[in-house]
Amino acid sequence: MPTGERGVAGDGGVNAAATRRSLALRGTDVVVLAMNAGSGAAARTTPNAALVVECDGVIDAARVADALGRFLTACPWLAARLRRPFPWGMLQWRIPRVPEPPPIRSETIAVGDIAALRAQIEAELNTPFVPARQAPVRFRIVRQQGSGAETRSVFILTWFHPLMDPRGAENLVDWLAAIDAGGGSLPTAAQLVAPPDTRPLRTRGPLAVQCGHHLKTLLGAPPASFARGLPAIGPQRIHVASFTDADGGESRSPLRRGEFTGRLAVVGAAVARLAARRGRPDAAFVVPVSVDLRPKGDAGPVIGNYLSFHFAHFTSRDATTPATLATHLRSQLADALRTNQIDANAVGMDILRYRPVRWFFPRMPWTAGTDLCSFNAADTGAFTPAARPLFGRTVLNGYHVPGVPRLPGLGVFFNRCGDVQNGVVVWCEGVVTTEEAVSLLDAVAADLAWRPRSAA
Amino acid sequence: MSASLRPDIDGVTDALIGFINTQIMAPGRSITPTDSFEGAGIDSMALLKILLYVETEFGIWIPDEDQVDEHIANARTLAEYLCRRASAA
């Protein structure tokens, strides 16, 4: 039988507190899986996410493996988190007493072979984890060999999304770097796991009701989605492009500042234009916006999706220009904060963990299908090159590539690494074409006055 | 409850810093009036919480067109902007 609320056994006594601490499993984990699970074809979706780090030179895989091994020995939470029942069944990672780090795979491609690199990342997204038998994280190092001494490396960390959110993945890399440097103490459970919501049920209950009511009244009809009704939906594809900000950080308008509703508006307007070209000029859109609940200024927990959601919704009429839509979305988000809806949504999602997944869908206003939104969009953060000592090389760029559910099968994501602005489009084959995906990023870059840096 | 805003830059700055350090920042990660919001890890959602605090505490909503770096770079610049608004009213 699984230990459920207990930490994984056999930590060798290195961190006894970790074995006693209850595991926090937040409701957003349920949502992440529910949005990816569904039924039929949608059930084959892989809720994976990847962090890609480009380095100048050869990454030392042995150093990464050694740091991960020490991390798991001290804090085997990667395993423990999945050793408990989920609402719809068991995800049991049957690990030995001391968790064995997953192997770090290496491949070599030619420098500048963008298609080969893209294929490697797509393979990571499309290869499912089997949590009953495998570690919920994978590492791959792609060496890009050029003529002579010219070599670059790309580090790809892929994880099973219920394990952690993108910020958590960055925190994991930071912890590995700290362990590798040997300058800090090993992390403890309290540093790693998102804290549970300790408010009593009499407080959380009404908030969950508020969340449910909000979801039911959000939209009167199913949201527009390019995937709805498609006879076949293929594997995930990606398009990544890197840009520089034209004005170099001078005083900027709200649309161009790194403010998410402005960026979502740019994406929303581009998607609305695409819908219009496909004969849907009056579509209604819903976009779940993840809200990082971590206090600011500290890295925060690694394990667990420490998130709430805001459900942005708009119509094509709201999206005549990005600026118009930005004002609309910003007002909507401010209202959600004023009415405590973000907190209610966090609690509502959290309470889902006590329910079977089939309970989830009837709570939504659009129950005819399993596409819960029109597209995914997120600002997955600013990757800092702090992990340089771990990689042993200069970090040139870093970005997240989150997987998207087959329904809606489309996501546009923002990442920043130093002065580099990265745009990532992920889609399921058949939902949009490659040309449409590229045009989405082109439109985003044009509206934000970004100049192309390179393409991948 | 809203309080009328007097053009007291130091007082407004202190109020903003008090809110940010207790409601936004992690324990032990306090910021000072001139610390950059962006550098302190304050994302757009956290900034919106600050703007809502300003609305509740001082009765001023900062319109989109005024939400530029010049005004919201740090607590001090935000306080200066708010006091200018109050003086002009």
Short mmCIF file of C-alpha atoms in Angstrom, two decimals, chain A:
data_model
loop_
_atom_site.label_atom_id
_atom_site.label_comp_id
_atom_site.label_asym_id
_atom_site.label_seq_id
_atom_site.Cartn_x
_atom_site.Cartn_y
_atom_site.Cartn_z
CA MET A 1 0.00 0.00 0.00
CA PRO A 2 1.24 3.48 -0.64
CA THR A 3 2.38 5.52 2.25
CA GLY A 4 0.09 8.31 1.13
CA GLU A 5 0.63 11.17 3.51
CA ARG A 6 4.13 10.14 4.45
CA GLY A 7 7.38 11.03 2.83
CA VAL A 8 9.28 8.38 1.00
CA ALA A 9 10.98 5.81 3.12
CA GLY A 10 14.65 5.20 3.12
CA ASP A 11 16.23 8.57 3.03
CA GLY A 12 19.13 7.10 4.87
CA GLY A 13 18.44 9.28 7.86
CA VAL A 14 19.86 12.29 6.13
CA ASN A 15 16.69 14.29 6.55
CA ALA A 16 14.45 12.66 9.10
CA ALA A 17 12.03 15.58 9.13
CA ALA A 18 11.32 15.00 5.47
CA THR A 19 10.01 11.51 6.14
CA ARG A 20 7.49 12.74 8.66
CA ARG A 21 6.09 15.73 6.87
CA SER A 22 2.76 15.46 5.12
CA LEU A 23 2.91 16.08 1.44
CA ALA A 24 1.18 19.08 0.07
CA LEU A 25 -0.83 18.29 -3.02
CA ARG A 26 -2.47 21.36 -4.34
CA GLY A 27 -5.66 21.47 -6.29
CA THR A 28 -3.92 22.97 -9.25
CA ASP A 29 -2.24 19.61 -9.74
CA VAL A 30 -5.68 18.16 -10.22
CA VAL A 31 -6.52 20.87 -12.70
CA VAL A 32 -3.31 20.35 -14.62
CA LEU A 33 -4.08 16.68 -15.02
CA ALA A 34 -7.79 17.15 -15.60
CA MET A 35 -7.09 19.59 -18.40
CA ASN A 36 -4.80 17.03 -19.93
CA ALA A 37 -6.78 13.92 -19.20
CA GLY A 38 -10.30 14.12 -20.56
CA SER A 39 -11.39 11.05 -22.40
CA GLY A 40 -10.82 9.30 -25.68
CA ALA A 41 -8.07 10.80 -27.76
CA ALA A 42 -7.44 13.48 -25.19
CA ALA A 43 -6.47 10.82 -22.67
CA ARG A 44 -3.26 10.25 -24.60
CA THR A 45 -1.99 13.70 -23.83
CA THR A 46 1.28 13.94 -21.99
CA PRO A 47 1.23 16.56 -19.23
CA ASN A 48 4.92 17.28 -19.66
CA ALA A 49 6.79 20.54 -19.47
CA ALA A 50 10.37 21.32 -20.39
CA LEU A 51 12.99 23.85 -19.38
CA VAL A 52 15.57 24.43 -22.09
CA VAL A 53 18.93 26.03 -21.29
CA GLU A 54 21.40 26.88 -24.04
CA CYS A 55 25.06 27.00 -23.01
CA ASP A 56 28.26 28.06 -24.67
CA GLY A 57 30.42 24.94 -24.53
CA VAL A 58 30.10 21.40 -23.29
CA ILE A 59 27.87 20.76 -20.27
CA ASP A 60 29.34 18.35 -17.77
CA ALA A 61 26.61 15.72 -17.42
CA ALA A 62 28.42 14.02 -14.55
CA ARG A 63 28.20 17.17 -12.42
CA VAL A 64 24.49 17.48 -13.05
CA ALA A 65 23.94 13.80 -12.26
CA ASP A 66 25.98 14.01 -9.09
CA ALA A 67 24.07 17.07 -7.85
CA LEU A 68 20.75 15.40 -8.59
CA GLY A 69 21.79 12.26 -6.79
CA ARG A 70 22.70 14.23 -3.70
CA PHE A 71 19.48 16.21 -3.92
CA LEU A 72 17.37 13.05 -4.05
CA THR A 73 19.31 11.42 -1.24
CA ALA A 74 18.65 14.35 1.03
CA CYS A 75 15.14 15.22 -0.07
CA PRO A 76 13.40 12.44 -1.95
CA TRP A 77 10.32 14.51 -2.55
CA LEU A 78 10.31 14.02 -6.26
CA ALA A 79 9.34 10.45 -5.55
CA ALA A 80 7.29 11.01 -2.45
CA ARG A 81 5.00 13.48 -4.10
CA LEU A 82 3.68 10.86 -6.45
CA ARG A 83 3.35 8.14 -3.85
CA ARG A 84 -0.17 9.01 -2.91
CA PRO A 85 -3.55 8.48 -4.50
CA PHE A 86 -4.87 11.04 -6.91
CA PRO A 87 -8.64 11.44 -7.18
CA TRP A 88 -8.86 9.14 -10.16
CA GLY A 89 -6.39 6.51 -9.14
CA MET A 90 -2.89 5.77 -8.14
CA LEU A 91 0.22 7.26 -9.55
CA GLN A 92 2.84 5.22 -7.89
CA TRP A 93 6.47 5.72 -8.61
CA ARG A 94 7.94 2.47 -7.33
CA ILE A 95 11.34 3.55 -6.34
CA PRO A 96 14.03 1.75 -4.44
CA ARG A 97 14.69 2.82 -0.89
CA VAL A 98 17.17 5.39 -2.02
CA PRO A 99 15.87 7.09 -5.16
CA GLU A 100 18.00 6.53 -8.17
CA PRO A 101 18.56 9.63 -10.26
CA PRO A 102 17.23 9.31 -13.76
CA PRO A 103 19.91 8.82 -16.38
CA ILE A 104 21.10 11.88 -18.25
CA ARG A 105 20.90 11.16 -21.92
CA SER A 106 23.17 12.82 -24.43
CA GLU A 107 22.86 13.35 -28.15
CA THR A 108 24.99 15.21 -30.63
CA ILE A 109 23.68 17.31 -33.48
CA ALA A 110 25.29 19.88 -35.73
CA VAL A 111 25.57 23.49 -34.59
CA GLY A 112 22.79 25.44 -36.19
CA ASP A 113 20.64 22.41 -36.91
CA ILE A 114 17.49 24.02 -35.61
CA ALA A 115 15.21 21.28 -36.90
CA ALA A 116 17.15 18.61 -35.02
CA LEU A 117 17.03 20.58 -31.78
CA ARG A 118 13.33 21.22 -32.21
CA ALA A 119 12.78 17.50 -32.76
CA GLN A 120 14.60 16.73 -29.51
CA ILE A 121 12.39 19.12 -27.54
CA GLU A 122 9.25 17.83 -29.23
CA ALA A 123 10.26 14.27 -28.38
CA GLU A 124 10.52 15.30 -24.73
CA LEU A 125 7.06 16.81 -24.80
CA ASN A 126 5.48 13.86 -26.58
CA THR A 127 7.11 11.02 -24.67
CA PRO A 128 4.85 10.29 -21.70
CA PHE A 129 6.09 9.64 -18.23
CA VAL A 130 4.97 6.42 -16.63
CA PRO A 131 5.00 7.54 -13.02
CA ALA A 132 4.38 3.99 -11.82
CA ARG A 133 7.75 2.95 -13.16
CA GLN A 134 9.81 6.01 -13.94
CA ALA A 135 11.25 9.08 -12.34
CA PRO A 136 8.97 12.05 -13.03
CA VAL A 137 11.89 14.08 -14.35
CA ARG A 138 14.19 13.53 -17.33
CA PHE A 139 17.43 15.18 -18.32
CA ARG A 140 18.83 15.41 -21.79
CA ILE A 141 21.94 17.17 -22.99
CA VAL A 142 22.09 17.94 -26.68
CA ARG A 143 25.61 18.72 -27.81
CA GLN A 144 25.81 20.91 -30.88
CA GLN A 145 29.09 20.11 -32.57
CA GLY A 146 30.53 22.50 -35.11
CA SER A 147 33.71 22.64 -37.07
CA GLY A 148 36.85 22.63 -34.99
CA ALA A 149 36.36 23.52 -31.34
CA GLU A 150 33.00 25.16 -31.86
CA THR A 151 30.61 23.42 -29.51
CA ARG A 152 27.42 24.40 -27.79
CA SER A 153 25.15 22.42 -25.51
CA VAL A 154 21.46 22.51 -24.74
CA PHE A 155 20.25 21.21 -21.40
CA ILE A 156 16.65 19.99 -21.37
CA LEU A 157 14.88 19.30 -18.08
CA THR A 158 11.53 17.64 -18.69
CA TRP A 159 9.09 16.92 -15.93
CA PHE A 160 5.67 15.47 -15.27
CA HIS A 161 3.67 18.65 -14.77
CA PRO A 162 1.82 17.52 -11.61
CA LEU A 163 5.25 17.37 -10.00
CA MET A 164 5.99 21.08 -10.19
CA ASP A 165 5.33 24.31 -12.05
CA PRO A 166 7.89 26.14 -14.22
CA ARG A 167 9.12 28.29 -11.35
CA GLY A 168 9.62 25.09 -9.37
CA ALA A 169 11.72 23.66 -12.19
CA GLU A 170 13.93 26.75 -12.13
CA ASN A 171 14.20 26.42 -8.37
CA LEU A 172 15.22 22.78 -8.79
CA VAL A 173 18.03 23.82 -11.13
CA ASP A 174 19.09 26.50 -8.64
CA TRP A 175 19.18 23.89 -5.87
CA LEU A 176 21.26 21.58 -8.02
CA ALA A 177 23.64 24.45 -8.71
CA ALA A 178 23.90 25.23 -4.99
CA ILE A 179 24.56 21.59 -4.15
CA ASP A 180 27.13 21.39 -6.92
CA ALA A 181 28.85 24.48 -5.59
CA GLY A 182 28.97 22.87 -2.16
CA GLY A 183 28.54 26.22 -0.47
CA GLY A 184 25.13 25.68 1.06
CA SER A 185 23.33 23.17 3.19
CA LEU A 186 21.07 20.61 1.62
CA PRO A 187 17.46 21.68 1.27
CA THR A 188 14.82 20.62 3.74
CA ALA A 189 11.26 19.61 3.08
CA ALA A 190 9.94 22.92 4.29
CA GLN A 191 12.02 24.69 1.66
CA LEU A 192 10.92 22.41 -1.11
CA VAL A 193 7.22 21.76 -0.81
CA ALA A 194 4.42 24.24 -1.33
CA PRO A 195 2.73 24.80 2.03
CA PRO A 196 -0.83 23.51 2.44
CA ASP A 197 -3.70 25.93 2.94
CA THR A 198 -4.28 25.70 6.67
CA ARG A 199 -7.45 27.76 6.82
CA PRO A 200 -10.40 25.86 8.29
CA LEU A 201 -13.06 24.40 6.05
CA ARG A 202 -15.61 26.92 7.28
CA THR A 203 -13.44 29.57 5.66
CA ARG A 204 -12.51 27.65 2.56
CA GLY A 205 -15.93 26.15 1.92
CA PRO A 206 -17.65 29.40 0.93
CA LEU A 207 -14.64 30.32 -1.20
CA ALA A 208 -14.94 27.04 -3.06
CA VAL A 209 -18.63 27.72 -3.63
CA GLN A 210 -17.71 31.16 -4.95
CA CYS A 211 -15.24 29.52 -7.33
CA GLY A 212 -17.82 27.04 -8.59
CA HIS A 213 -20.36 29.80 -9.13
CA HIS A 214 -17.81 31.86 -10.98
CA LEU A 215 -16.94 28.99 -13.32
CA LYS A 216 -20.60 28.35 -14.11
CA THR A 217 -21.32 31.97 -14.94
CA LEU A 218 -18.08 32.73 -16.72
CA LEU A 219 -19.31 32.08 -20.20
CA GLY A 220 -22.65 31.03 -21.58
CA ALA A 221 -21.29 28.84 -24.34
CA PRO A 222 -18.25 26.68 -25.00
CA PRO A 223 -15.17 28.79 -25.61
CA ALA A 224 -13.86 29.04 -29.14
CA SER A 225 -11.11 26.53 -29.72
CA PHE A 226 -9.34 25.57 -32.91
CA ALA A 227 -9.24 21.95 -31.73
CA ARG A 228 -12.94 21.52 -31.15
CA GLY A 229 -14.48 19.01 -33.50
CA LEU A 230 -11.28 17.96 -35.21
CA PRO A 231 -11.36 14.29 -36.22
CA ALA A 232 -7.71 13.77 -35.37
CA ILE A 233 -5.24 15.66 -33.25
CA GLY A 234 -1.57 14.88 -33.65
CA PRO A 235 1.51 15.14 -31.44
CA GLN A 236 2.79 18.40 -30.07
CA ARG A 237 4.90 20.69 -32.19
CA ILE A 238 6.83 23.78 -31.17
CA HIS A 239 8.08 27.05 -32.59
CA VAL A 240 10.56 29.10 -30.57
CA ALA A 241 11.84 32.53 -31.49
CA SER A 242 14.09 34.89 -29.58
CA PHE A 243 13.92 38.65 -29.67
CA THR A 244 15.47 41.76 -28.23
CA ASP A 245 13.41 44.58 -26.81
CA ALA A 246 13.78 47.50 -29.16
CA ASP A 247 13.75 50.32 -26.62
CA GLY A 248 16.18 48.70 -24.22
CA GLY A 249 13.99 49.07 -21.16
CA GLU A 250 13.23 52.77 -21.35
CA SER A 251 9.95 54.03 -20.01
CA ARG A 252 7.36 51.98 -21.77
CA SER A 253 3.64 51.89 -22.26
CA PRO A 254 1.59 49.40 -20.25
CA LEU A 255 1.27 47.21 -23.33
CA ARG A 256 4.99 46.95 -23.78
CA ARG A 257 6.00 46.74 -20.17
CA GLY A 258 6.52 43.19 -19.00
CA GLU A 259 2.99 43.04 -17.71
CA PHE A 260 1.11 39.89 -18.41
CA THR A 261 -2.31 41.22 -19.28
CA GLY A 262 -0.66 43.34 -21.96
CA ARG A 263 1.10 40.30 -23.37
CA LEU A 264 -2.03 38.19 -23.14
CA ALA A 265 -3.87 40.93 -25.00
CA VAL A 266 -1.34 40.81 -27.82
CA VAL A 267 -1.73 37.04 -28.08
CA GLY A 268 -5.51 37.26 -27.71
CA ALA A 269 -5.80 39.79 -30.50
CA ALA A 270 -3.65 37.63 -32.77
CA VAL A 271 -5.70 34.51 -31.99
CA ALA A 272 -8.93 36.45 -32.58
CA ARG A 273 -7.63 37.53 -35.99
CA LEU A 274 -6.77 33.93 -36.77
CA ALA A 275 -10.27 32.85 -35.73
CA ALA A 276 -11.73 35.51 -38.00
CA ARG A 277 -9.67 34.24 -40.93
CA ARG A 278 -11.14 30.83 -40.22
CA GLY A 279 -14.67 32.19 -40.45
CA ARG A 280 -15.33 32.89 -36.78
CA PRO A 281 -15.32 36.66 -36.47
CA ASP A 282 -17.48 36.71 -33.32
CA ALA A 283 -15.82 34.07 -31.17
CA ALA A 284 -15.70 34.04 -27.37
CA PHE A 285 -12.45 33.04 -25.70
CA VAL A 286 -11.48 31.77 -22.26
CA VAL A 287 -7.85 31.62 -21.17
CA PRO A 288 -6.75 30.23 -17.81
CA VAL A 289 -4.04 32.46 -16.41
CA SER A 290 -1.91 30.81 -13.76
CA VAL A 291 -1.10 33.01 -10.79
CA ASP A 292 2.08 32.24 -8.86
CA LEU A 293 1.23 32.28 -5.15
CA ARG A 294 4.83 32.40 -3.97
CA PRO A 295 5.80 35.39 -1.85
CA LYS A 296 8.18 37.57 -3.85
CA GLY A 297 11.88 37.95 -3.38
CA ASP A 298 12.52 34.35 -2.47
CA ALA A 299 12.82 31.36 -4.74
CA GLY A 300 10.06 29.51 -2.95
CA PRO A 301 9.09 25.87 -3.13
CA VAL A 302 10.19 23.46 -5.82
CA ILE A 303 7.63 20.71 -5.58
CA GLY A 304 3.98 21.33 -6.26
CA ASN A 305 2.07 23.64 -8.54
CA TYR A 306 1.99 26.60 -6.19
CA LEU A 307 -0.58 28.40 -8.28
CA SER A 308 -4.05 29.74 -8.53
CA PHE A 309 -5.95 30.61 -11.70
CA HIS A 310 -7.58 33.64 -13.19
CA PHE A 311 -9.94 32.83 -16.03
CA ALA A 312 -9.56 35.63 -18.55
CA HIS A 313 -12.44 35.85 -20.98
CA PHE A 314 -13.12 38.08 -23.93
CA THR A 315 -14.80 38.19 -27.30
CA SER A 316 -13.56 39.19 -30.71
CA ARG A 317 -15.31 42.51 -30.21
CA ASP A 318 -13.09 43.18 -27.18
CA ALA A 319 -10.01 42.39 -29.24
CA THR A 320 -10.19 44.93 -32.03
CA THR A 321 -6.76 46.16 -30.98
CA PRO A 322 -4.27 44.78 -28.44
CA ALA A 323 -4.48 48.03 -26.47
CA THR A 324 -8.26 47.78 -26.21
CA LEU A 325 -8.08 44.18 -25.15
CA ALA A 326 -5.31 44.94 -22.64
CA THR A 327 -7.51 47.51 -20.93
CA HIS A 328 -10.38 45.03 -20.87
CA LEU A 329 -8.25 42.23 -19.43
CA ARG A 330 -6.53 44.46 -16.90
CA SER A 331 -9.87 45.68 -15.62
CA GLN A 332 -11.12 42.10 -15.44
CA LEU A 333 -8.09 40.97 -13.46
CA ALA A 334 -8.36 43.93 -11.09
CA ASP A 335 -12.00 42.99 -10.46
CA ALA A 336 -10.97 39.39 -9.78
CA LEU A 337 -8.54 40.61 -7.16
CA ARG A 338 -11.04 43.08 -5.67
CA THR A 339 -13.64 40.34 -5.24
CA ASN A 340 -11.14 37.83 -3.90
CA GLN A 341 -11.84 35.58 -6.89
CA ILE A 342 -8.20 34.55 -7.31
CA ASP A 343 -8.13 33.23 -3.75
CA ALA A 344 -11.51 31.58 -4.25
CA ASN A 345 -10.23 29.88 -7.37
CA ALA A 346 -7.18 28.59 -5.50
CA VAL A 347 -9.40 27.13 -2.81
CA GLY A 348 -11.88 25.77 -5.34
CA MET A 349 -9.12 24.00 -7.20
CA ASP A 350 -7.69 22.73 -3.94
CA ILE A 351 -10.97 21.18 -2.88
CA LEU A 352 -11.12 19.34 -6.19
CA ARG A 353 -8.47 17.02 -4.86
CA TYR A 354 -11.09 15.35 -2.73
CA ARG A 355 -13.27 14.64 -5.75
CA PRO A 356 -13.08 12.23 -8.67
CA VAL A 357 -12.03 13.86 -11.89
CA ARG A 358 -15.47 13.31 -13.43
CA TRP A 359 -16.70 15.83 -10.86
CA PHE A 360 -14.57 18.46 -12.51
CA PHE A 361 -16.15 18.78 -15.91
CA PRO A 362 -19.82 19.25 -14.94
CA ARG A 363 -18.67 22.21 -12.86
CA MET A 364 -17.67 23.95 -16.01
CA PRO A 365 -20.24 25.85 -18.05
CA TRP A 366 -19.21 24.19 -21.28
CA THR A 367 -19.66 20.53 -20.56
CA ALA A 368 -20.35 19.33 -24.08
CA GLY A 369 -16.67 18.77 -24.71
CA THR A 370 -13.51 18.59 -22.72
CA ASP A 371 -11.80 21.70 -24.00
CA LEU A 372 -11.85 23.94 -21.00
CA CYS A 373 -10.34 26.96 -22.66
CA SER A 374 -9.56 28.52 -26.02
CA PHE A 375 -5.80 28.44 -25.73
CA ASN A 376 -3.13 28.45 -23.08
CA ALA A 377 -0.90 31.42 -22.39
CA ALA A 378 1.56 32.13 -19.63
CA ASP A 379 4.48 34.28 -18.71
CA THR A 380 6.69 31.49 -17.47
CA GLY A 381 9.15 33.81 -15.89
CA ALA A 382 12.62 35.14 -16.26
CA PHE A 383 15.28 32.47 -16.34
CA THR A 384 18.41 33.75 -14.69
CA PRO A 385 21.79 32.31 -15.61
CA ALA A 386 22.53 31.57 -11.94
CA ALA A 387 23.14 27.92 -12.68
CA ARG A 388 26.28 28.62 -14.65
CA PRO A 389 28.60 26.84 -12.21
CA LEU A 390 26.50 23.70 -12.47
CA PHE A 391 26.68 23.68 -16.23
CA GLY A 392 30.28 24.81 -16.23
CA ARG A 393 29.53 27.08 -19.15
CA THR A 394 28.03 30.45 -19.92
CA VAL A 395 24.26 30.35 -20.16
CA LEU A 396 23.26 31.94 -23.46
CA ASN A 397 19.50 31.57 -23.18
CA GLY A 398 16.84 29.74 -21.23
CA TYR A 399 13.13 29.22 -21.79
CA HIS A 400 10.23 27.01 -20.85
CA VAL A 401 8.25 24.87 -23.26
CA PRO A 402 5.10 23.73 -21.46
CA GLY A 403 3.06 20.99 -23.05
CA VAL A 404 -0.51 21.82 -24.07
CA PRO A 405 -3.62 19.67 -23.69
CA ARG A 406 -4.97 18.23 -26.95
CA LEU A 407 -7.97 20.38 -26.30
CA PRO A 408 -7.48 23.26 -26.95
CA GLY A 409 -4.13 22.15 -28.38
CA LEU A 410 -2.55 25.60 -28.60
CA GLY A 411 -0.41 27.63 -26.23
CA VAL A 412 1.67 30.79 -26.48
CA PHE A 413 4.27 31.37 -23.78
CA PHE A 414 6.61 34.19 -22.82
CA ASN A 415 10.02 33.72 -21.26
CA ARG A 416 12.82 36.14 -20.59
CA CYS A 417 16.48 35.35 -20.07
CA GLY A 418 18.58 38.43 -19.39
CA ASP A 419 18.00 40.76 -22.31
CA VAL A 420 16.50 38.04 -24.49
CA GLN A 421 12.73 37.85 -24.92
CA ASN A 422 11.60 34.39 -25.96
CA GLY A 423 8.30 33.51 -27.54
CA VAL A 424 7.21 29.88 -27.62
CA VAL A 425 4.22 28.46 -29.46
CA VAL A 426 3.21 24.89 -28.71
CA TRP A 427 0.43 23.26 -30.67
CA CYS A 428 -0.94 19.85 -31.47
CA GLU A 429 -0.62 18.89 -35.09
CA GLY A 430 -3.85 19.61 -36.88
CA VAL A 431 -5.00 22.38 -34.57
CA VAL A 432 -3.05 25.09 -36.36
CA THR A 433 -0.52 24.92 -39.16
CA THR A 434 3.16 25.67 -38.75
CA GLU A 435 2.64 28.85 -40.77
CA GLU A 436 -0.16 29.94 -38.45
CA ALA A 437 1.96 29.25 -35.37
CA VAL A 438 4.82 31.27 -36.80
CA SER A 439 2.45 34.08 -37.74
CA LEU A 440 1.16 34.21 -34.16
CA LEU A 441 4.65 34.89 -32.83
CA ASP A 442 5.36 37.33 -35.64
CA ALA A 443 2.24 39.28 -34.68
CA VAL A 444 3.20 39.24 -31.01
CA ALA A 445 6.70 40.48 -31.79
CA ALA A 446 5.37 43.25 -34.03
CA ASP A 447 2.89 44.47 -31.41
CA LEU A 448 5.56 44.46 -28.71
CA ALA A 449 8.17 46.04 -31.00
CA TRP A 450 10.56 43.15 -30.55
CA ARG A 451 13.39 42.62 -33.00
CA PRO A 452 14.30 39.07 -34.03
CA ARG A 453 17.45 37.80 -32.33
CA SER A 454 17.53 34.26 -33.61
CA ALA A 455 15.07 31.50 -34.38
CA ALA A 456 14.91 27.91 -33.15
#
